[in-house]
XYZ file of N, CA and C in Angstrom:
390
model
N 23.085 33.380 38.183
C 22.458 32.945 36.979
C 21.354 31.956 37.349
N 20.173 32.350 36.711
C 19.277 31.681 36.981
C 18.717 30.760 35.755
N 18.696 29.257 35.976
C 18.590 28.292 34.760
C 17.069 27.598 34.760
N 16.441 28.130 33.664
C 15.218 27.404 33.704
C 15.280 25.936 33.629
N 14.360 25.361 34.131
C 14.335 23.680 34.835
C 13.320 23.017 33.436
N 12.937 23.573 32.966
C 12.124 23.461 31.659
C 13.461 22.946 30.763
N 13.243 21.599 30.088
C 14.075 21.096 28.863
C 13.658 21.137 27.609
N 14.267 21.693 26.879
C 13.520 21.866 25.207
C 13.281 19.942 24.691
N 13.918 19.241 25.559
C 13.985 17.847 25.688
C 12.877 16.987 26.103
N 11.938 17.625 26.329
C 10.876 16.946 27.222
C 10.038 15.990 26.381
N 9.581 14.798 26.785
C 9.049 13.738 26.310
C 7.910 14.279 25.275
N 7.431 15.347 25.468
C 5.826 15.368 24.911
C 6.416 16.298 23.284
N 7.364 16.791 23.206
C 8.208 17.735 22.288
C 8.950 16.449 21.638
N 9.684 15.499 21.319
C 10.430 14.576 20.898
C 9.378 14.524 19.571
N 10.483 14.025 18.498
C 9.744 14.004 17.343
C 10.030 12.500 17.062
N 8.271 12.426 16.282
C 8.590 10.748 16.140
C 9.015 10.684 14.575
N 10.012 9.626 14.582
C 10.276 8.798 13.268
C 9.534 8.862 11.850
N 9.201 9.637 11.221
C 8.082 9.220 10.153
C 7.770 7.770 9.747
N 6.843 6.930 9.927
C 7.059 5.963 9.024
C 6.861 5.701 7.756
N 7.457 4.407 7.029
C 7.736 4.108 5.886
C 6.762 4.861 4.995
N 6.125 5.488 3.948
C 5.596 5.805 3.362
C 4.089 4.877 2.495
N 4.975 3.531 2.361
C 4.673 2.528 2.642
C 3.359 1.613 3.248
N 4.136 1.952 4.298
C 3.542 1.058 5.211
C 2.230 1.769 5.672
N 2.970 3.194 5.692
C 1.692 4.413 6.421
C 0.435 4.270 5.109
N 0.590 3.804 4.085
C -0.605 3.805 3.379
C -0.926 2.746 3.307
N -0.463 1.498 3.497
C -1.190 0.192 3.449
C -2.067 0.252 4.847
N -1.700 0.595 5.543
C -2.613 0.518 7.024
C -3.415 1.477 6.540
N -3.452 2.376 5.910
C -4.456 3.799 6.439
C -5.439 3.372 5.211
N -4.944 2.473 4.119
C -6.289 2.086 3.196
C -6.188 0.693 2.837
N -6.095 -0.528 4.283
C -5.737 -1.679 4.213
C -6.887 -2.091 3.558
N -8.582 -1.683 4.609
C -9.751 -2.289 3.783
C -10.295 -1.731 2.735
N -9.991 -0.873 2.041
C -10.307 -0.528 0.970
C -9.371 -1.325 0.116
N -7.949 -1.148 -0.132
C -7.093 -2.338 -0.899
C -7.985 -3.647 -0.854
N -8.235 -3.972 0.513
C -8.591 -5.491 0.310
C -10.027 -5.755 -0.168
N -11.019 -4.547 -0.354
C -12.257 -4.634 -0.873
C -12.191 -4.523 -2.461
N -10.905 -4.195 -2.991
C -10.424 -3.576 -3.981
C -10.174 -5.074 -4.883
N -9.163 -5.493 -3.897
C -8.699 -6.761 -4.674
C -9.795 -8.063 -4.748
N -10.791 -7.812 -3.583
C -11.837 -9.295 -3.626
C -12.620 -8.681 -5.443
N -13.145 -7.760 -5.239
C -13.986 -6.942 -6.354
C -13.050 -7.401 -7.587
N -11.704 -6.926 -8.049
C -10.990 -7.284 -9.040
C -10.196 -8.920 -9.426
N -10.144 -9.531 -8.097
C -9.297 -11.031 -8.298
C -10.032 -12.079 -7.257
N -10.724 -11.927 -6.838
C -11.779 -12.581 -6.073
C -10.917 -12.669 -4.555
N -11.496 -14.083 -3.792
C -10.808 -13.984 -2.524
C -9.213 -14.185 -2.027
N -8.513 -14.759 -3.219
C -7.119 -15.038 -3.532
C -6.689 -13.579 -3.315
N -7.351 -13.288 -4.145
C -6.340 -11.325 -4.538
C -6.361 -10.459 -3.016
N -7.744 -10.810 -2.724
C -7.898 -10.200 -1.401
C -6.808 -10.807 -0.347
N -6.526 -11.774 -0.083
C -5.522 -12.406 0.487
C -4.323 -12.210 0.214
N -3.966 -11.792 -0.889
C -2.554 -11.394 -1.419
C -2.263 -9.632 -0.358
N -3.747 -8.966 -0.948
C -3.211 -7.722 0.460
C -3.271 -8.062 1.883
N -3.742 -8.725 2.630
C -3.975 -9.494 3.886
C -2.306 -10.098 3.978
N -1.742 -10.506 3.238
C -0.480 -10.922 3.440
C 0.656 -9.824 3.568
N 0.066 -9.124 2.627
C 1.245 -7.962 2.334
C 1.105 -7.484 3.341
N 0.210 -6.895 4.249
C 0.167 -6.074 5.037
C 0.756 -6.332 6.349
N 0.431 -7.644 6.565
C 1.179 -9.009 7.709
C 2.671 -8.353 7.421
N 2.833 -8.788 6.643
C 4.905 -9.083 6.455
C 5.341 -7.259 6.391
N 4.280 -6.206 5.883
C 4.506 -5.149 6.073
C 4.470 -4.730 7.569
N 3.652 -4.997 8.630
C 3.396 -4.633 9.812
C 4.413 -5.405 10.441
N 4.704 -6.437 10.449
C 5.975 -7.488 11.347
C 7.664 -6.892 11.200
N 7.633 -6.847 9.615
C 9.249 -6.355 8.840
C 9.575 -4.828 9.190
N 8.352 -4.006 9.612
C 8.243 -2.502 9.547
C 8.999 -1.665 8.465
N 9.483 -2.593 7.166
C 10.011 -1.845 6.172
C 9.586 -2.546 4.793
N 9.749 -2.557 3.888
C 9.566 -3.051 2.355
C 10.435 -3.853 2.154
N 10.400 -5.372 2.121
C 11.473 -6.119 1.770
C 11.268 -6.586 0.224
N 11.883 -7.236 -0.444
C 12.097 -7.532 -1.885
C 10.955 -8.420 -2.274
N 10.058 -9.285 -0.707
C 9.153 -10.085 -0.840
C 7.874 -9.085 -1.213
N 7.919 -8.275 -0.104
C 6.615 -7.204 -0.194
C 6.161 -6.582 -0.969
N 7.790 -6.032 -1.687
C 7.646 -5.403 -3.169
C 7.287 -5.982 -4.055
N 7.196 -7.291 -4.472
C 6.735 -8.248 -5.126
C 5.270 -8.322 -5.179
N 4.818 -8.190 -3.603
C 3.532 -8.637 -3.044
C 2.801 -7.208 -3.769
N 3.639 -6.268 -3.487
C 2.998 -4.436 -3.727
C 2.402 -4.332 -5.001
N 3.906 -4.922 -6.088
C 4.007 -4.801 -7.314
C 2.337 -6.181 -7.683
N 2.659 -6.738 -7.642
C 1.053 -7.839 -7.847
C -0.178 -6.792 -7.752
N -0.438 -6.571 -6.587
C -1.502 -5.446 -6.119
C -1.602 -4.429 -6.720
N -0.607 -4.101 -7.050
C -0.537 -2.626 -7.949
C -1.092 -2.872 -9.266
N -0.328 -4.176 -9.919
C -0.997 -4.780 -11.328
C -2.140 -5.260 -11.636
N -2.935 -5.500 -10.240
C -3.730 -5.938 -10.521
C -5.181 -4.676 -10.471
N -4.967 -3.942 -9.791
C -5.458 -2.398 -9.532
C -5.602 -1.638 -10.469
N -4.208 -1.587 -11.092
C -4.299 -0.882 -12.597
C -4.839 -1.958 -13.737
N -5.545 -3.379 -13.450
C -6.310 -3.955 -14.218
C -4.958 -4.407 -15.650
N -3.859 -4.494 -15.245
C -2.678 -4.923 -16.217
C -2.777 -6.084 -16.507
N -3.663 -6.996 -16.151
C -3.607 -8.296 -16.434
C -5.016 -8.685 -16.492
N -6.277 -7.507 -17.403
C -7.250 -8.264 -16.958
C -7.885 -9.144 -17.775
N -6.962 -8.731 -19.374
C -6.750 -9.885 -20.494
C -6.667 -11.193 -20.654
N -5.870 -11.354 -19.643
C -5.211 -12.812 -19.139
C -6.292 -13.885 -19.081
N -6.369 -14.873 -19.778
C -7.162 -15.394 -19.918
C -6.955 -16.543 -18.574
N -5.705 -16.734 -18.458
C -5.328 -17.732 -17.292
C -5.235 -17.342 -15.630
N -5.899 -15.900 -16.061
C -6.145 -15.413 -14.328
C -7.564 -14.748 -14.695
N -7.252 -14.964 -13.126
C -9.502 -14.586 -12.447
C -10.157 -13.536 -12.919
N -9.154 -12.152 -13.422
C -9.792 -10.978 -13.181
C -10.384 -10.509 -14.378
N -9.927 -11.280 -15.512
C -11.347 -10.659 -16.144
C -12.744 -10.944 -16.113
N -13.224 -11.918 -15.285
C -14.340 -12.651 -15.141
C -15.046 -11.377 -14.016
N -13.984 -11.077 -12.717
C -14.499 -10.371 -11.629
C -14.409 -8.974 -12.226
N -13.849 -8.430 -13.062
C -13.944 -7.138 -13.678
C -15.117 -7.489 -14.706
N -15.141 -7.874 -15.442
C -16.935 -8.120 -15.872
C -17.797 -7.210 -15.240
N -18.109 -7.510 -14.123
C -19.358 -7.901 -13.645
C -19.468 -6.082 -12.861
N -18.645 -5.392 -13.252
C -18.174 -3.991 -12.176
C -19.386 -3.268 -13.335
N -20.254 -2.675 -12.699
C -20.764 -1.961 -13.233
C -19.726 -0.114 -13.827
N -19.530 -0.063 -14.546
C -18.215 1.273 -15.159
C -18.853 2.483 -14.377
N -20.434 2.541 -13.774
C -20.531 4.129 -13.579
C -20.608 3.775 -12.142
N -20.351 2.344 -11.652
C -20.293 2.212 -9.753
C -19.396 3.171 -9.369
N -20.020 4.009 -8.244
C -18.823 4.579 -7.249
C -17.039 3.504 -7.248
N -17.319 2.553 -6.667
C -16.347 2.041 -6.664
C -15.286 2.093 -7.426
N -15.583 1.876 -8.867
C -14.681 1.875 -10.112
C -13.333 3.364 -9.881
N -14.130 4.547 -9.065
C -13.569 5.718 -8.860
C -12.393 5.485 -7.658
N -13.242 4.872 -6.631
C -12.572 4.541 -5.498
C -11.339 3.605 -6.055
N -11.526 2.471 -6.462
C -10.468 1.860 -7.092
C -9.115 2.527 -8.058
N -9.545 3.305 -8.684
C -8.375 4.168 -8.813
C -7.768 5.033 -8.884
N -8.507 6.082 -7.308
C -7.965 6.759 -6.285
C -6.703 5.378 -5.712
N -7.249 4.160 -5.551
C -6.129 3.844 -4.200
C -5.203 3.160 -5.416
N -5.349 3.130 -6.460
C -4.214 2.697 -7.551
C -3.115 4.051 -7.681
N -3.565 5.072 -8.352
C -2.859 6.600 -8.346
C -1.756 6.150 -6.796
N -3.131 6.292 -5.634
C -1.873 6.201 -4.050
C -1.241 5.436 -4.174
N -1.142 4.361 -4.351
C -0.093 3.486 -4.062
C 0.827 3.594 -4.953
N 0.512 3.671 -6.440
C 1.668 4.112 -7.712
C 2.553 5.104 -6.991
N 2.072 6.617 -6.608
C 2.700 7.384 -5.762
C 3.894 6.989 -4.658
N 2.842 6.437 -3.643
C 4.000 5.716 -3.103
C 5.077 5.034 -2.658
N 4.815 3.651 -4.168
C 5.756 2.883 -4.780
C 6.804 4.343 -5.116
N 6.230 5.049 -6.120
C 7.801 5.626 -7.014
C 7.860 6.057 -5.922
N 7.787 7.153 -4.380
C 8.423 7.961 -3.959
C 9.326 7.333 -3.115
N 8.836 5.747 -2.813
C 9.687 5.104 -1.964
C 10.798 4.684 -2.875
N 10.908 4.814 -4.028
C 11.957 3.923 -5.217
C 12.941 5.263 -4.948
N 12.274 6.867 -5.025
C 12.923 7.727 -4.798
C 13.770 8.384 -3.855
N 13.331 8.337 -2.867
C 14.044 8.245 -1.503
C 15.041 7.498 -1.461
N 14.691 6.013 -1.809
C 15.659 5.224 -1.285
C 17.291 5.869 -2.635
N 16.854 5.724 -3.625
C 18.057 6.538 -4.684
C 18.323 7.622 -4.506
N 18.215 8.486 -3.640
C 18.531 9.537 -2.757
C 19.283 9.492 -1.619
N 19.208 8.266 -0.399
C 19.671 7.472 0.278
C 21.314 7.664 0.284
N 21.996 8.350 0.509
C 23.673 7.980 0.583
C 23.847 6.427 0.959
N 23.030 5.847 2.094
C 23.622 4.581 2.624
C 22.497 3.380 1.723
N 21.927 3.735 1.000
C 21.336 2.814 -0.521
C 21.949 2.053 -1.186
């Protein structure tokens, strides 16, 4: 009997981990989020994704802080607070011209991240060990 020396095991064949869903979209549209949030909440807001993304890249998962941090970003994206007379963003939403490219771009990455939020809410309630 002759045994091929070839392993279906071999380093370059190994499958990697998917990551978080998460996380894979805060990195893949970190500067757009954060061009997103200076444009809608000035340099604070922008800093709020600059943080998230920190404690997202270090934690490598969604902790209860991040979700917090997500959920902010998300509200503030979908313009849920731009009423608020006691926060920044209706002053920096003002000034958005409605037919700028941007306005589009902005919620393309609102839709993604909404997406991602529920599918990660979904998974995890799918989760046996949840």
């Amino acid at each position: 009997m002759n045994l091929d020396s070839i392993s279906i095991f071999a380093p370059d064949l190994a499958q990697e981990i998917p990551p978080d869903p998460i996380l894979a979209y805060v990195s893949a549209h970190h500067e757009a989020l954060w061009h997103a949030a200076r444009l809608l909440g000035g340099y604070e807001s922008a800093r709020l994704v600059d943080r998230c993304a920190e404690l997202l890249a270090q934690d490598r998962r969604v902790t209860s802080r991040t979700r917090m941090m997500l959920d902010q970003i998300l509200a503030m994206l979908s313009l849920e607070e731009v009423d608020n007379p006691n926060l920044p963003y209706m002053g920096h939403f003002a000034v958005i011209d409605p037919l700028d490219p941007v306005v589009e771009e902005i919620c393309l990455l609102t839709d993604g991240l909404r997406h991602e939020l529920a599918r990660t809410v979904s998974e995890a309630l799918l989760r046996p060990d949840a």
